[in-house]
Structures are given as structure tokens and as C-alpha cells.
């Protein structure tokens, strides 16, 4: 637990939240400033800043929760779809790993988000990006 962290305090029930789900490792609650009403945040109860900092087991448990909360938001709020977002460092306001699970309705557009898109110069450049990521995956999986 990080003493200054709002989400640790929510996980420890030291500050209130509208909790919708919890198990031993994760807790999900309403975002106080939702993109759309019903916007949920799900977090590991232990403090990790980003997805890279958290152990694989914690991430697996977190994403089982993401699936459950997504289905509950879809069924409970009759949403047409679900937006799932994790900001890591850049764009991350609260430095405690959290997944946004947001209801999406076909007729409610979002502006200024996930844009602009970049264009690859050509196939060669696209291939270069793929091989840089693939080499990094090889190094990471060799380490394990
Ligand atoms: P981020 O920008 O870090 O991806 O998202 C952090 C989210 O946490 C924001 O959407 C913000 O509205 C939400 N948030 C910040 N403080 C609190 C709080 O005290 N309680 C709840 N329920 N949500 C919070
Ligand atoms: Zn924390």
C-alpha cells in the first residue's frame, strides 16, 4: 500500500467508492468523472504503477475481472459496446494500475480520443516496427 495513493485507499476501504465487484486481488468501482455514465475502473488491490510493473498472475486476475465487468456493463446498462483503456505513464493521472471499462452507445461519439492516427511511410517501415517489437518479445520470453 502506498500511503498517498487514492486507489490504495479505495482498495482498503479507507475512502468510499461505488464498488461493483471485488475478489481477493482486484476491485472494480465507478469512476467519479466518467467518460460515459457507468464508466468503471478495475484495479489490483496491491499497488503497482503500470501493467509492466505488475506480476503476470495479478494481470491475469485483473483481466478476468475486466471481462466480467465488461459483460456486466453490457447487460446491466444495455450498452452497444465497451471501450477498454489502460493509460500507462503517459496520460495516466493516478499512478496505480487501473483499467477503464466504459459503456459505448452507437449514437454517442467520442471526440479527440484515439486520434490522430499516424501513417506508415511504406510496407518496409511497417515491417521494421513489427520486427523491433518481435525482437523485444524474443528477449523478454528468453529471460523467463
Ligand atoms: P487515468 O487518467 O489515470 O487513466 O484515469 C484516472 C481516473 O480516475 C479518472 O478517470 C478519474 O476520474 C478517476 N478518479 C480520480 N480520482 C478518483 C476518486 O477519488 N474516486 C474515483 N472513483 N475515481 C477517481
Ligand atoms: Zn496505490
Short mmCIF file of C-alpha atoms and ligand atoms in Angstrom, two decimals:
data_model
loop_
_atom_site.label_atom_id
_atom_site.label_comp_id
_atom_site.label_asym_id
_atom_site.label_seq_id
_atom_site.Cartn_x
_atom_site.Cartn_y
_atom_site.Cartn_z
CA UNK A 1 0.00 0.00 0.00
CA UNK A 2 1.23 3.44 -0.96
CA UNK A 3 0.09 5.88 1.77
CA UNK A 4 -0.50 8.73 -0.67
CA UNK A 5 -2.37 6.69 -3.30
CA UNK A 6 -6.14 7.30 -3.68
CA UNK A 7 -6.71 3.90 -5.32
CA UNK A 8 -4.88 2.07 -2.49
CA UNK A 9 -7.20 3.90 -0.09
CA UNK A 10 -10.24 2.81 -2.15
CA UNK A 11 -8.96 -0.81 -2.15
CA UNK A 12 -8.50 -0.64 1.63
CA UNK A 13 -11.99 0.96 2.05
CA UNK A 14 -10.35 3.98 3.69
CA UNK A 15 -12.19 6.20 1.23
CA UNK A 16 -15.63 5.31 -0.14
CA UNK A 17 -16.40 4.21 -3.68
CA UNK A 18 -19.32 2.72 -5.56
CA UNK A 19 -17.86 -0.78 -5.66
CA UNK A 20 -19.41 -3.08 -8.28
CA UNK A 21 -17.14 -6.12 -7.92
CA UNK A 22 -14.25 -7.44 -5.87
CA UNK A 23 -12.33 -10.63 -5.30
CA UNK A 24 -9.12 -11.35 -3.35
CA UNK A 25 -6.85 -9.48 -5.77
CA UNK A 26 -8.95 -6.92 -7.66
CA UNK A 27 -11.68 -4.36 -7.02
CA UNK A 28 -13.92 -2.52 -9.52
CA UNK A 29 -15.76 0.73 -8.82
CA UNK A 30 -17.40 3.67 -10.62
CA UNK A 31 -15.15 6.42 -11.98
CA UNK A 32 -16.17 9.70 -10.27
CA UNK A 33 -15.66 11.62 -13.52
CA UNK A 34 -16.97 9.22 -16.18
CA UNK A 35 -16.44 9.43 -19.92
CA UNK A 36 -19.96 7.94 -20.04
CA UNK A 37 -22.20 7.10 -17.07
CA UNK A 38 -21.42 3.62 -15.78
CA UNK A 39 -17.69 4.02 -16.53
CA UNK A 40 -15.91 1.54 -14.23
CA UNK A 41 -12.32 1.29 -13.08
CA UNK A 42 -10.84 -2.04 -12.07
CA UNK A 43 -7.57 -2.18 -10.15
CA UNK A 44 -5.32 -4.71 -8.45
CA UNK A 45 -5.68 -4.24 -4.68
CA UNK A 46 -1.89 -4.13 -4.37
CA UNK A 47 -0.08 -1.03 -5.59
CA UNK A 48 1.65 -1.33 -8.99
CA UNK A 49 2.09 1.72 -11.16
CA UNK A 50 1.75 0.21 -14.65
CA UNK A 51 0.90 -3.10 -16.31
CA UNK A 52 4.63 -3.74 -16.76
CA UNK A 53 5.27 -3.46 -13.01
CA UNK A 54 2.55 -5.96 -12.03
CA UNK A 55 3.24 -9.73 -11.81
CA UNK A 56 1.68 -11.86 -14.61
CA UNK A 57 -0.64 -13.57 -12.10
CA UNK A 58 -2.00 -10.18 -10.98
CA UNK A 59 -2.55 -9.10 -14.59
CA UNK A 60 -4.37 -12.36 -15.39
CA UNK A 61 -6.69 -11.90 -12.40
CA UNK A 62 -7.23 -8.23 -13.30
CA UNK A 63 -8.22 -9.07 -16.88
CA UNK A 64 -10.62 -11.83 -15.79
CA UNK A 65 -12.27 -9.05 -13.81
CA UNK A 66 -12.20 -6.78 -16.87
CA UNK A 67 -14.12 -9.43 -18.85
CA UNK A 68 -16.67 -9.92 -16.07
CA UNK A 69 -17.23 -6.18 -15.55
CA UNK A 70 -17.45 -5.65 -19.35
CA UNK A 71 -20.21 -8.24 -19.66
CA UNK A 72 -21.99 -6.80 -16.61
CA UNK A 73 -21.83 -3.24 -18.04
CA UNK A 74 -23.16 -4.50 -21.39
CA UNK A 75 -26.02 -6.48 -19.81
CA UNK A 76 -26.80 -4.16 -16.90
CA UNK A 77 -26.69 -0.88 -18.85
CA UNK A 78 -27.72 -2.27 -22.25
CA UNK A 79 -24.66 -0.75 -23.87
CA UNK A 80 -23.98 -1.42 -27.56
CA UNK A 81 -20.28 -1.93 -26.87
CA UNK A 82 -17.47 -1.49 -24.38
CA UNK A 83 -14.31 0.61 -24.51
CA UNK A 84 -11.35 -0.78 -22.54
CA UNK A 85 -8.42 1.57 -21.89
CA UNK A 86 -5.28 1.41 -19.76
CA UNK A 87 -3.10 4.53 -19.60
CA UNK A 88 0.49 3.69 -18.62
CA UNK A 89 2.62 6.66 -17.51
CA UNK A 90 1.63 8.95 -20.40
CA UNK A 91 -1.92 10.17 -19.86
CA UNK A 92 -2.07 8.38 -16.51
CA UNK A 93 -3.48 10.66 -13.83
CA UNK A 94 -3.45 8.13 -10.94
CA UNK A 95 -0.19 6.15 -10.69
CA UNK A 96 -1.89 2.91 -9.60
CA UNK A 97 -2.60 0.44 -12.44
CA UNK A 98 -6.26 0.67 -13.50
CA UNK A 99 -8.36 -0.46 -16.43
CA UNK A 100 -11.19 1.77 -17.68
CA UNK A 101 -14.27 -0.27 -18.70
CA UNK A 102 -16.60 2.21 -20.36
CA UNK A 103 -20.03 1.63 -21.91
CA UNK A 104 -20.25 2.75 -25.56
CA UNK A 105 -23.51 3.61 -27.30
CA UNK A 106 -23.64 3.72 -31.12
CA UNK A 107 -25.12 7.24 -31.10
CA UNK A 108 -22.65 8.73 -28.57
CA UNK A 109 -19.42 9.64 -30.33
CA UNK A 110 -16.12 10.39 -28.59
CA UNK A 111 -14.06 13.30 -29.84
CA UNK A 112 -10.35 13.95 -29.58
CA UNK A 113 -9.61 10.43 -28.47
CA UNK A 114 -7.57 7.79 -30.28
CA UNK A 115 -6.82 10.41 -32.96
CA UNK A 116 -4.93 11.49 -34.92
CA UNK A 117 -3.77 8.21 -36.47
CA UNK A 118 -0.27 8.06 -37.93
CA UNK A 119 0.51 6.59 -41.35
CA UNK A 120 3.45 4.26 -42.08
CA UNK A 121 5.61 5.63 -44.90
CA UNK A 122 5.53 2.24 -46.67
CA UNK A 123 5.44 -1.54 -46.13
CA UNK A 124 9.18 -1.51 -45.29
CA UNK A 125 8.66 0.84 -42.36
CA UNK A 126 5.71 -1.22 -41.13
CA UNK A 127 7.84 -4.37 -41.29
CA UNK A 128 10.61 -2.57 -39.33
CA UNK A 129 8.21 -1.68 -36.50
CA UNK A 130 6.94 -5.27 -36.35
CA UNK A 131 10.47 -6.69 -36.21
CA UNK A 132 11.58 -4.26 -33.47
CA UNK A 133 8.64 -5.39 -31.31
CA UNK A 134 9.17 -9.08 -32.21
CA UNK A 135 12.87 -8.92 -31.23
CA UNK A 136 11.92 -7.32 -27.92
CA UNK A 137 9.38 -10.13 -27.35
CA UNK A 138 12.12 -12.70 -28.07
CA UNK A 139 14.40 -11.07 -25.46
CA UNK A 140 11.58 -10.90 -22.90
CA UNK A 141 10.44 -14.50 -23.39
CA UNK A 142 14.05 -15.80 -23.33
CA UNK A 143 14.52 -14.14 -19.93
CA UNK A 144 11.68 -16.22 -18.43
P1 LIG B 1 -6.29 7.92 -15.77
O1 LIG B 1 -6.33 9.28 -16.39
O2 LIG B 1 -5.20 7.81 -14.74
O3 LIG B 1 -6.26 6.81 -16.77
O4 LIG B 1 -7.66 7.75 -15.03
C1 LIG B 1 -7.85 8.01 -13.68
C2 LIG B 1 -9.35 8.04 -13.44
O5 LIG B 1 -9.59 8.03 -12.06
C3 LIG B 1 -10.04 9.31 -13.98
O6 LIG B 1 -10.98 8.94 -14.96
C4 LIG B 1 -10.69 9.93 -12.74
O7 LIG B 1 -11.98 10.44 -13.00
C5 LIG B 1 -10.74 8.78 -11.76
N1 LIG B 1 -10.62 9.19 -10.36
C6 LIG B 1 -9.73 10.09 -9.86
N2 LIG B 1 -9.89 10.21 -8.51
C7 LIG B 1 -10.89 9.34 -8.19
C8 LIG B 1 -11.52 9.01 -6.93
O8 LIG B 1 -11.19 9.53 -5.87
N3 LIG B 1 -12.54 8.10 -6.98
C9 LIG B 1 -12.94 7.50 -8.14
N4 LIG B 1 -13.94 6.63 -8.07
N5 LIG B 1 -12.37 7.79 -9.34
C10 LIG B 1 -11.36 8.71 -9.36
ZN1 LIG B 2 -1.97 2.55 -5.00
#
